[in-house]
């Protein structure tokens, strides 16, 4: 939790803080009962299906085998600390 958010929560009235905690508990309960957003485990004993992007690349390669027209070469310089 960010420092600013912690400060905002600390400055809430006791009633508002209790209301926030109640809403957070309700959201956690709903999220705990749901598997929405989880990536399902796939059977690795056989080939996995291709993504739409992979299918597109395969199709392009079938039209013009060995071409690199769909590649976009790029270099990016990052400076400073990464978080």
PDB file of N, CA and C in Angstrom:
ATOM      1  N   UNK A   1       0.866  -1.175   0.000  1.00  0.00           N
ATOM      2  CA  UNK A   1       0.000   0.000   0.000  1.00  0.00           C
ATOM      3  C   UNK A   1       0.905   1.228   0.000  1.00  0.00           C
ATOM      4  N   UNK A   2       0.571   2.235  -0.782  1.00  0.00           N
ATOM      5  CA  UNK A   2       1.391   3.425  -0.864  1.00  0.00           C
ATOM      6  C   UNK A   2       1.276   4.248   0.411  1.00  0.00           C
ATOM      7  N   UNK A   3       2.293   5.047   0.651  1.00  0.00           N
ATOM      8  CA  UNK A   3       2.324   5.895   1.844  1.00  0.00           C
ATOM      9  C   UNK A   3       1.162   6.888   1.831  1.00  0.00           C
ATOM     10  N   UNK A   4       0.871   7.451   0.654  1.00  0.00           N
ATOM     11  CA  UNK A   4      -0.222   8.418   0.543  1.00  0.00           C
ATOM     12  C   UNK A   4      -1.570   7.766   0.852  1.00  0.00           C
ATOM     13  N   UNK A   5      -1.773   6.559   0.353  1.00  0.00           N
ATOM     14  CA  UNK A   5      -3.015   5.855   0.623  1.00  0.00           C
ATOM     15  C   UNK A   5      -3.144   5.524   2.111  1.00  0.00           C
ATOM     16  N   UNK A   6      -2.043   5.122   2.721  1.00  0.00           N
ATOM     17  CA  UNK A   6      -2.055   4.839   4.161  1.00  0.00           C
ATOM     18  C   UNK A   6      -2.450   6.079   4.954  1.00  0.00           C
ATOM     19  N   UNK A   7      -1.925   7.217   4.541  1.00  0.00           N
ATOM     20  CA  UNK A   7      -2.258   8.475   5.228  1.00  0.00           C
ATOM     21  C   UNK A   7      -3.735   8.810   5.065  1.00  0.00           C
ATOM     22  N   UNK A   8      -4.259   8.602   3.849  1.00  0.00           N
ATOM     23  CA  UNK A   8      -5.673   8.909   3.611  1.00  0.00           C
ATOM     24  C   UNK A   8      -6.580   8.026   4.450  1.00  0.00           C
ATOM     25  N   UNK A   9      -6.230   6.748   4.551  1.00  0.00           N
ATOM     26  CA  UNK A   9      -7.035   5.833   5.359  1.00  0.00           C
ATOM     27  C   UNK A   9      -6.949   6.211   6.826  1.00  0.00           C
ATOM     28  N   UNK A  10      -5.762   6.590   7.292  1.00  0.00           N
ATOM     29  CA  UNK A  10      -5.578   6.984   8.694  1.00  0.00           C
ATOM     30  C   UNK A  10      -6.382   8.234   9.028  1.00  0.00           C
ATOM     31  N   UNK A  11      -6.608   9.095   8.051  1.00  0.00           N
ATOM     32  CA  UNK A  11      -7.341  10.347   8.289  1.00  0.00           C
ATOM     33  C   UNK A  11      -8.858  10.180   8.195  1.00  0.00           C
ATOM     34  N   UNK A  12      -9.332   8.981   7.860  1.00  0.00           N
ATOM     35  CA  UNK A  12     -10.775   8.754   7.800  1.00  0.00           C
ATOM     36  C   UNK A  12     -11.377   8.757   9.209  1.00  0.00           C
ATOM     37  N   UNK A  13     -12.623   9.163   9.271  1.00  0.00           N
ATOM     38  CA  UNK A  13     -13.334   9.090  10.552  1.00  0.00           C
ATOM     39  C   UNK A  13     -13.531   7.616  10.892  1.00  0.00           C
ATOM     40  N   UNK A  14     -13.722   7.285  12.173  1.00  0.00           N
ATOM     41  CA  UNK A  14     -13.933   5.877  12.541  1.00  0.00           C
ATOM     42  C   UNK A  14     -15.102   5.236  11.789  1.00  0.00           C
ATOM     43  N   UNK A  15     -16.154   6.002  11.530  1.00  0.00           N
ATOM     44  CA  UNK A  15     -17.305   5.463  10.809  1.00  0.00           C
ATOM     45  C   UNK A  15     -16.936   5.131   9.364  1.00  0.00           C
ATOM     46  N   UNK A  16     -16.231   6.059   8.724  1.00  0.00           N
ATOM     47  CA  UNK A  16     -15.831   5.845   7.332  1.00  0.00           C
ATOM     48  C   UNK A  16     -14.832   4.690   7.226  1.00  0.00           C
ATOM     49  N   UNK A  17     -13.904   4.598   8.187  1.00  0.00           N
ATOM     50  CA  UNK A  17     -12.928   3.525   8.178  1.00  0.00           C
ATOM     51  C   UNK A  17     -13.631   2.169   8.330  1.00  0.00           C
ATOM     52  N   UNK A  18     -14.619   2.103   9.235  1.00  0.00           N
ATOM     53  CA  UNK A  18     -15.372   0.865   9.433  1.00  0.00           C
ATOM     54  C   UNK A  18     -16.130   0.491   8.159  1.00  0.00           C
ATOM     55  N   UNK A  19     -16.702   1.499   7.498  1.00  0.00           N
ATOM     56  CA  UNK A  19     -17.422   1.248   6.241  1.00  0.00           C
ATOM     57  C   UNK A  19     -16.470   0.726   5.167  1.00  0.00           C
ATOM     58  N   UNK A  20     -15.272   1.324   5.075  1.00  0.00           N
ATOM     59  CA  UNK A  20     -14.268   0.888   4.105  1.00  0.00           C
ATOM     60  C   UNK A  20     -13.851  -0.557   4.377  1.00  0.00           C
ATOM     61  N   UNK A  21     -13.579  -0.875   5.643  1.00  0.00           N
ATOM     62  CA  UNK A  21     -13.174  -2.234   5.991  1.00  0.00           C
ATOM     63  C   UNK A  21     -14.274  -3.246   5.674  1.00  0.00           C
ATOM     64  N   UNK A  22     -15.529  -2.843   5.880  1.00  0.00           N
ATOM     65  CA  UNK A  22     -16.661  -3.716   5.583  1.00  0.00           C
ATOM     66  C   UNK A  22     -16.729  -3.997   4.074  1.00  0.00           C
ATOM     67  N   UNK A  23     -16.554  -2.944   3.260  1.00  0.00           N
ATOM     68  CA  UNK A  23     -16.589  -3.108   1.805  1.00  0.00           C
ATOM     69  C   UNK A  23     -15.419  -3.954   1.317  1.00  0.00           C
ATOM     70  N   UNK A  24     -14.241  -3.744   1.903  1.00  0.00           N
ATOM     71  CA  UNK A  24     -13.071  -4.520   1.506  1.00  0.00           C
ATOM     72  C   UNK A  24     -13.254  -5.998   1.850  1.00  0.00           C
ATOM     73  N   UNK A  25     -13.844  -6.284   3.024  1.00  0.00           N
ATOM     74  CA  UNK A  25     -14.089  -7.666   3.418  1.00  0.00           C
ATOM     75  C   UNK A  25     -15.092  -8.321   2.478  1.00  0.00           C
ATOM     76  N   UNK A  26     -16.110  -7.567   2.059  1.00  0.00           N
ATOM     77  CA  UNK A  26     -17.108  -8.110   1.133  1.00  0.00           C
ATOM     78  C   UNK A  26     -16.468  -8.419  -0.221  1.00  0.00           C
ATOM     79  N   UNK A  27     -15.603  -7.533  -0.707  1.00  0.00           N
ATOM     80  CA  UNK A  27     -14.927  -7.771  -1.986  1.00  0.00           C
ATOM     81  C   UNK A  27     -14.004  -8.975  -1.893  1.00  0.00           C
ATOM     82  N   UNK A  28     -13.318  -9.111  -0.755  1.00  0.00           N
ATOM     83  CA  UNK A  28     -12.404 -10.239  -0.578  1.00  0.00           C
ATOM     84  C   UNK A  28     -13.184 -11.545  -0.556  1.00  0.00           C
ATOM     85  N   UNK A  29     -14.349 -11.540   0.075  1.00  0.00           N
ATOM     86  CA  UNK A  29     -15.179 -12.748   0.132  1.00  0.00           C
ATOM     87  C   UNK A  29     -15.648 -13.138  -1.258  1.00  0.00           C
ATOM     88  N   UNK A  30     -16.058 -12.159  -2.052  1.00  0.00           N
ATOM     89  CA  UNK A  30     -16.512 -12.436  -3.421  1.00  0.00           C
ATOM     90  C   UNK A  30     -15.345 -12.950  -4.261  1.00  0.00           C
ATOM     91  N   UNK A  31     -14.185 -12.308  -4.133  1.00  0.00           N
ATOM     92  CA  UNK A  31     -13.014 -12.716  -4.908  1.00  0.00           C
ATOM     93  C   UNK A  31     -12.540 -14.102  -4.490  1.00  0.00           C
ATOM     94  N   UNK A  32     -12.690 -14.439  -3.209  1.00  0.00           N
ATOM     95  CA  UNK A  32     -12.269 -15.745  -2.730  1.00  0.00           C
ATOM     96  C   UNK A  32     -13.113 -16.872  -3.275  1.00  0.00           C
ATOM     97  N   UNK A  33     -14.357 -16.596  -3.618  1.00  0.00           N
ATOM     98  CA  UNK A  33     -15.260 -17.618  -4.141  1.00  0.00           C
ATOM     99  C   UNK A  33     -15.226 -17.706  -5.655  1.00  0.00           C
ATOM    100  N   UNK A  34     -14.474 -16.848  -6.286  1.00  0.00           N
ATOM    101  CA  UNK A  34     -14.460 -16.774  -7.740  1.00  0.00           C
ATOM    102  C   UNK A  34     -13.109 -17.209  -8.280  1.00  0.00           C
ATOM    103  N   UNK A  35     -13.116 -17.885  -9.400  1.00  0.00           N
ATOM    104  CA  UNK A  35     -11.871 -18.245 -10.064  1.00  0.00           C
ATOM    105  C   UNK A  35     -11.674 -17.374 -11.299  1.00  0.00           C
ATOM    106  N   UNK A  36     -12.453 -16.319 -11.390  1.00  0.00           N
ATOM    107  CA  UNK A  36     -12.363 -15.416 -12.535  1.00  0.00           C
ATOM    108  C   UNK A  36     -10.974 -14.786 -12.573  1.00  0.00           C
ATOM    109  N   UNK A  37     -10.400 -14.730 -13.750  1.00  0.00           N
ATOM    110  CA  UNK A  37      -9.104 -14.092 -13.912  1.00  0.00           C
ATOM    111  C   UNK A  37      -7.941 -15.067 -13.791  1.00  0.00           C
ATOM    112  N   UNK A  38      -8.175 -16.288 -13.294  1.00  0.00           N
ATOM    113  CA  UNK A  38      -7.110 -17.263 -13.188  1.00  0.00           C
ATOM    114  C   UNK A  38      -6.906 -17.951 -14.525  1.00  0.00           C
ATOM    115  N   UNK A  39      -5.662 -18.237 -14.823  1.00  0.00           N
ATOM    116  CA  UNK A  39      -5.342 -18.948 -16.053  1.00  0.00           C
ATOM    117  C   UNK A  39      -5.477 -20.436 -15.757  1.00  0.00           C
ATOM    118  N   UNK A  40      -6.304 -21.145 -16.517  1.00  0.00           N
ATOM    119  CA  UNK A  40      -6.500 -22.570 -16.232  1.00  0.00           C
ATOM    120  C   UNK A  40      -5.239 -23.384 -16.539  1.00  0.00           C
ATOM    121  N   UNK A  41      -5.006 -24.424 -15.766  1.00  0.00           N
ATOM    122  CA  UNK A  41      -3.879 -25.326 -15.981  1.00  0.00           C
ATOM    123  C   UNK A  41      -4.180 -26.161 -17.216  1.00  0.00           C
ATOM    124  N   UNK A  42      -3.191 -26.274 -18.091  1.00  0.00           N
ATOM    125  CA  UNK A  42      -3.351 -27.019 -19.335  1.00  0.00           C
ATOM    126  C   UNK A  42      -2.629 -28.366 -19.247  1.00  0.00           C
ATOM    127  N   UNK A  43      -3.171 -29.363 -19.914  1.00  0.00           N
ATOM    128  CA  UNK A  43      -2.547 -30.673 -20.010  1.00  0.00           C
ATOM    129  C   UNK A  43      -1.332 -30.541 -20.930  1.00  0.00           C
ATOM    130  N   UNK A  44      -0.142 -30.792 -20.403  1.00  0.00           N
ATOM    131  CA  UNK A  44       1.093 -30.621 -21.175  1.00  0.00           C
ATOM    132  C   UNK A  44       1.536 -31.908 -21.867  1.00  0.00           C
ATOM    133  N   UNK A  45       0.723 -32.960 -21.803  1.00  0.00           N
ATOM    134  CA  UNK A  45       1.106 -34.219 -22.434  1.00  0.00           C
ATOM    135  C   UNK A  45       0.862 -34.191 -23.945  1.00  0.00           C
ATOM    136  N   UNK A  46       0.170 -33.194 -24.424  1.00  0.00           N
ATOM    137  CA  UNK A  46      -0.086 -33.058 -25.861  1.00  0.00           C
ATOM    138  C   UNK A  46       0.129 -31.597 -26.241  1.00  0.00           C
ATOM    139  N   UNK A  47       0.262 -31.298 -27.539  1.00  0.00           N
ATOM    140  CA  UNK A  47       0.520 -29.915 -27.969  1.00  0.00           C
ATOM    141  C   UNK A  47      -0.583 -28.958 -27.498  1.00  0.00           C
ATOM    142  N   UNK A  48      -0.170 -27.770 -27.112  1.00  0.00           N
ATOM    143  CA  UNK A  48      -1.117 -26.748 -26.673  1.00  0.00           C
ATOM    144  C   UNK A  48      -1.652 -25.983 -27.879  1.00  0.00           C
ATOM    145  N   UNK A  49      -2.873 -25.440 -27.797  1.00  0.00           N
ATOM    146  CA  UNK A  49      -3.401 -24.640 -28.909  1.00  0.00           C
ATOM    147  C   UNK A  49      -2.625 -23.339 -29.051  1.00  0.00           C
ATOM    148  N   UNK A  50      -2.556 -22.859 -30.285  1.00  0.00           N
ATOM    149  CA  UNK A  50      -1.873 -21.592 -30.551  1.00  0.00           C
ATOM    150  C   UNK A  50      -2.758 -20.416 -30.158  1.00  0.00           C
ATOM    151  N   UNK A  51      -2.107 -19.330 -29.764  1.00  0.00           N
ATOM    152  CA  UNK A  51      -2.850 -18.097 -29.519  1.00  0.00           C
ATOM    153  C   UNK A  51      -3.231 -17.500 -30.870  1.00  0.00           C
ATOM    154  N   UNK A  52      -4.102 -16.497 -30.858  1.00  0.00           N
ATOM    155  CA  UNK A  52      -4.487 -15.854 -32.120  1.00  0.00           C
ATOM    156  C   UNK A  52      -3.277 -15.215 -32.791  1.00  0.00           C
ATOM    157  N   UNK A  53      -2.384 -14.621 -31.999  1.00  0.00           N
ATOM    158  CA  UNK A  53      -1.183 -13.994 -32.566  1.00  0.00           C
ATOM    159  C   UNK A  53      -0.280 -15.050 -33.203  1.00  0.00           C
ATOM    160  N   UNK A  54      -0.144 -16.206 -32.548  1.00  0.00           N
ATOM    161  CA  UNK A  54       0.672 -17.275 -33.115  1.00  0.00           C
ATOM    162  C   UNK A  54       0.046 -17.825 -34.393  1.00  0.00           C
ATOM    163  N   UNK A  55      -1.281 -17.951 -34.402  1.00  0.00           N
ATOM    164  CA  UNK A  55      -1.966 -18.412 -35.618  1.00  0.00           C
ATOM    165  C   UNK A  55      -1.727 -17.437 -36.762  1.00  0.00           C
ATOM    166  N   UNK A  56      -1.768 -16.155 -36.467  1.00  0.00           N
ATOM    167  CA  UNK A  56      -1.554 -15.122 -37.489  1.00  0.00           C
ATOM    168  C   UNK A  56      -0.143 -15.228 -38.071  1.00  0.00           C
ATOM    169  N   UNK A  57       0.853 -15.409 -37.200  1.00  0.00           N
ATOM    170  CA  UNK A  57       2.229 -15.531 -37.670  1.00  0.00           C
ATOM    171  C   UNK A  57       2.403 -16.788 -38.526  1.00  0.00           C
ATOM    172  N   UNK A  58       1.779 -17.890 -38.121  1.00  0.00           N
ATOM    173  CA  UNK A  58       1.846 -19.120 -38.901  1.00  0.00           C
ATOM    174  C   UNK A  58       1.230 -18.888 -40.276  1.00  0.00           C
ATOM    175  N   UNK A  59       0.067 -18.197 -40.325  1.00  0.00           N
ATOM    176  CA  UNK A  59      -0.617 -17.930 -41.586  1.00  0.00           C
ATOM    177  C   UNK A  59       0.259 -17.071 -42.503  1.00  0.00           C
ATOM    178  N   UNK A  60       0.871 -16.031 -41.941  1.00  0.00           N
ATOM    179  CA  UNK A  60       1.747 -15.170 -42.745  1.00  0.00           C
ATOM    180  C   UNK A  60       2.914 -15.980 -43.295  1.00  0.00           C
ATOM    181  N   UNK A  61       3.481 -16.864 -42.468  1.00  0.00           N
ATOM    182  CA  UNK A  61       4.602 -17.691 -42.936  1.00  0.00           C
ATOM    183  C   UNK A  61       4.166 -18.648 -44.025  1.00  0.00           C
ATOM    184  N   UNK A  62       2.907 -19.093 -44.028  1.00  0.00           N
ATOM    185  CA  UNK A  62       2.408 -19.962 -45.085  1.00  0.00           C
ATOM    186  C   UNK A  62       2.286 -19.203 -46.398  1.00  0.00           C
ATOM    187  N   UNK A  63       1.939 -17.909 -46.318  1.00  0.00           N
ATOM    188  CA  UNK A  63       1.814 -17.095 -47.532  1.00  0.00           C
ATOM    189  C   UNK A  63       3.171 -16.775 -48.135  1.00  0.00           C
ATOM    190  N   UNK A  64       4.119 -16.400 -47.286  1.00  0.00           N
ATOM    191  CA  UNK A  64       5.466 -16.053 -47.744  1.00  0.00           C
ATOM    192  C   UNK A  64       6.466 -16.705 -46.793  1.00  0.00           C
ATOM    193  N   UNK A  65       6.831 -17.957 -47.052  1.00  0.00           N
ATOM    194  CA  UNK A  65       7.729 -18.670 -46.138  1.00  0.00           C
ATOM    195  C   UNK A  65       9.077 -17.972 -45.981  1.00  0.00           C
ATOM    196  N   UNK A  66       9.541 -17.923 -44.737  1.00  0.00           N
ATOM    197  CA  UNK A  66      10.868 -17.389 -44.465  1.00  0.00           C
ATOM    198  C   UNK A  66      10.976 -15.878 -44.440  1.00  0.00           C
ATOM    199  N   UNK A  67       9.893 -15.169 -44.686  1.00  0.00           N
ATOM    200  CA  UNK A  67       9.972 -13.709 -44.708  1.00  0.00           C
ATOM    201  C   UNK A  67      10.018 -13.157 -43.286  1.00  0.00           C
ATOM    202  N   UNK A  68      10.608 -12.002 -43.154  1.00  0.00           N
ATOM    203  CA  UNK A  68      10.660 -11.356 -41.838  1.00  0.00           C
ATOM    204  C   UNK A  68       9.930 -10.014 -41.874  1.00  0.00           C
ATOM    205  N   UNK A  69       8.984  -9.871 -42.805  1.00  0.00           N
ATOM    206  CA  UNK A  69       8.271  -8.608 -42.973  1.00  0.00           C
ATOM    207  C   UNK A  69       7.437  -8.241 -41.746  1.00  0.00           C
ATOM    208  N   UNK A  70       7.032  -9.243 -40.972  1.00  0.00           N
ATOM    209  CA  UNK A  70       6.185  -8.955 -39.820  1.00  0.00           C
ATOM    210  C   UNK A  70       7.007  -8.607 -38.588  1.00  0.00           C
ATOM    211  N   UNK A  71       8.336  -8.721 -38.668  1.00  0.00           N
ATOM    212  CA  UNK A  71       9.193  -8.344 -37.547  1.00  0.00           C
ATOM    213  C   UNK A  71       9.353  -6.839 -37.493  1.00  0.00           C
ATOM    214  N   UNK A  72       9.383  -6.288 -36.298  1.00  0.00           N
ATOM    215  CA  UNK A  72       9.602  -4.860 -36.107  1.00  0.00           C
ATOM    216  C   UNK A  72      10.815  -4.704 -35.192  1.00  0.00           C
ATOM    217  N   UNK A  73      12.012  -4.596 -35.785  1.00  0.00           N
ATOM    218  CA  UNK A  73      13.202  -4.468 -34.949  1.00  0.00           C
ATOM    219  C   UNK A  73      13.200  -3.120 -34.227  1.00  0.00           C
ATOM    220  N   UNK A  74      13.609  -3.142 -32.996  1.00  0.00           N
ATOM    221  CA  UNK A  74      13.573  -1.925 -32.209  1.00  0.00           C
ATOM    222  C   UNK A  74      14.576  -2.047 -31.070  1.00  0.00           C
ATOM    223  N   UNK A  75      15.156  -0.951 -30.699  1.00  0.00           N
ATOM    224  CA  UNK A  75      16.036  -0.916 -29.526  1.00  0.00           C
ATOM    225  C   UNK A  75      15.506   0.155 -28.596  1.00  0.00           C
ATOM    226  N   UNK A  76      15.557  -0.138 -27.315  1.00  0.00           N
ATOM    227  CA  UNK A  76      15.070   0.808 -26.309  1.00  0.00           C
ATOM    228  C   UNK A  76      16.167   0.975 -25.272  1.00  0.00           C
ATOM    229  N   UNK A  77      16.490   2.204 -24.957  1.00  0.00           N
ATOM    230  CA  UNK A  77      17.488   2.474 -23.910  1.00  0.00           C
ATOM    231  C   UNK A  77      16.741   2.909 -22.657  1.00  0.00           C
ATOM    232  N   UNK A  78      16.961   2.176 -21.590  1.00  0.00           N
ATOM    233  CA  UNK A  78      16.362   2.504 -20.310  1.00  0.00           C
ATOM    234  C   UNK A  78      17.423   3.108 -19.417  1.00  0.00           C
ATOM    235  N   UNK A  79      17.083   4.194 -18.780  1.00  0.00           N
ATOM    236  CA  UNK A  79      18.011   4.847 -17.869  1.00  0.00           C
ATOM    237  C   UNK A  79      17.361   5.014 -16.510  1.00  0.00           C
ATOM    238  N   UNK A  80      18.166   4.946 -15.480  1.00  0.00           N
ATOM    239  CA  UNK A  80      17.630   5.129 -14.140  1.00  0.00           C
ATOM    240  C   UNK A  80      17.244   3.804 -13.507  1.00  0.00           C
ATOM    241  N   UNK A  81      16.784   3.905 -12.298  1.00  0.00           N
ATOM    242  CA  UNK A  81      16.417   2.709 -11.539  1.00  0.00           C
ATOM    243  C   UNK A  81      15.092   2.147 -12.044  1.00  0.00           C
ATOM    244  N   UNK A  82      15.014   0.838 -12.096  1.00  0.00           N
ATOM    245  CA  UNK A  82      13.785   0.169 -12.500  1.00  0.00           C
ATOM    246  C   UNK A  82      13.093  -0.363 -11.267  1.00  0.00           C
ATOM    247  N   UNK A  83      11.764  -0.287 -11.276  1.00  0.00           N
ATOM    248  CA  UNK A  83      10.980  -0.824 -10.172  1.00  0.00           C
ATOM    249  C   UNK A  83      10.010  -1.823 -10.758  1.00  0.00           C
TER     250      UNK A  83
END
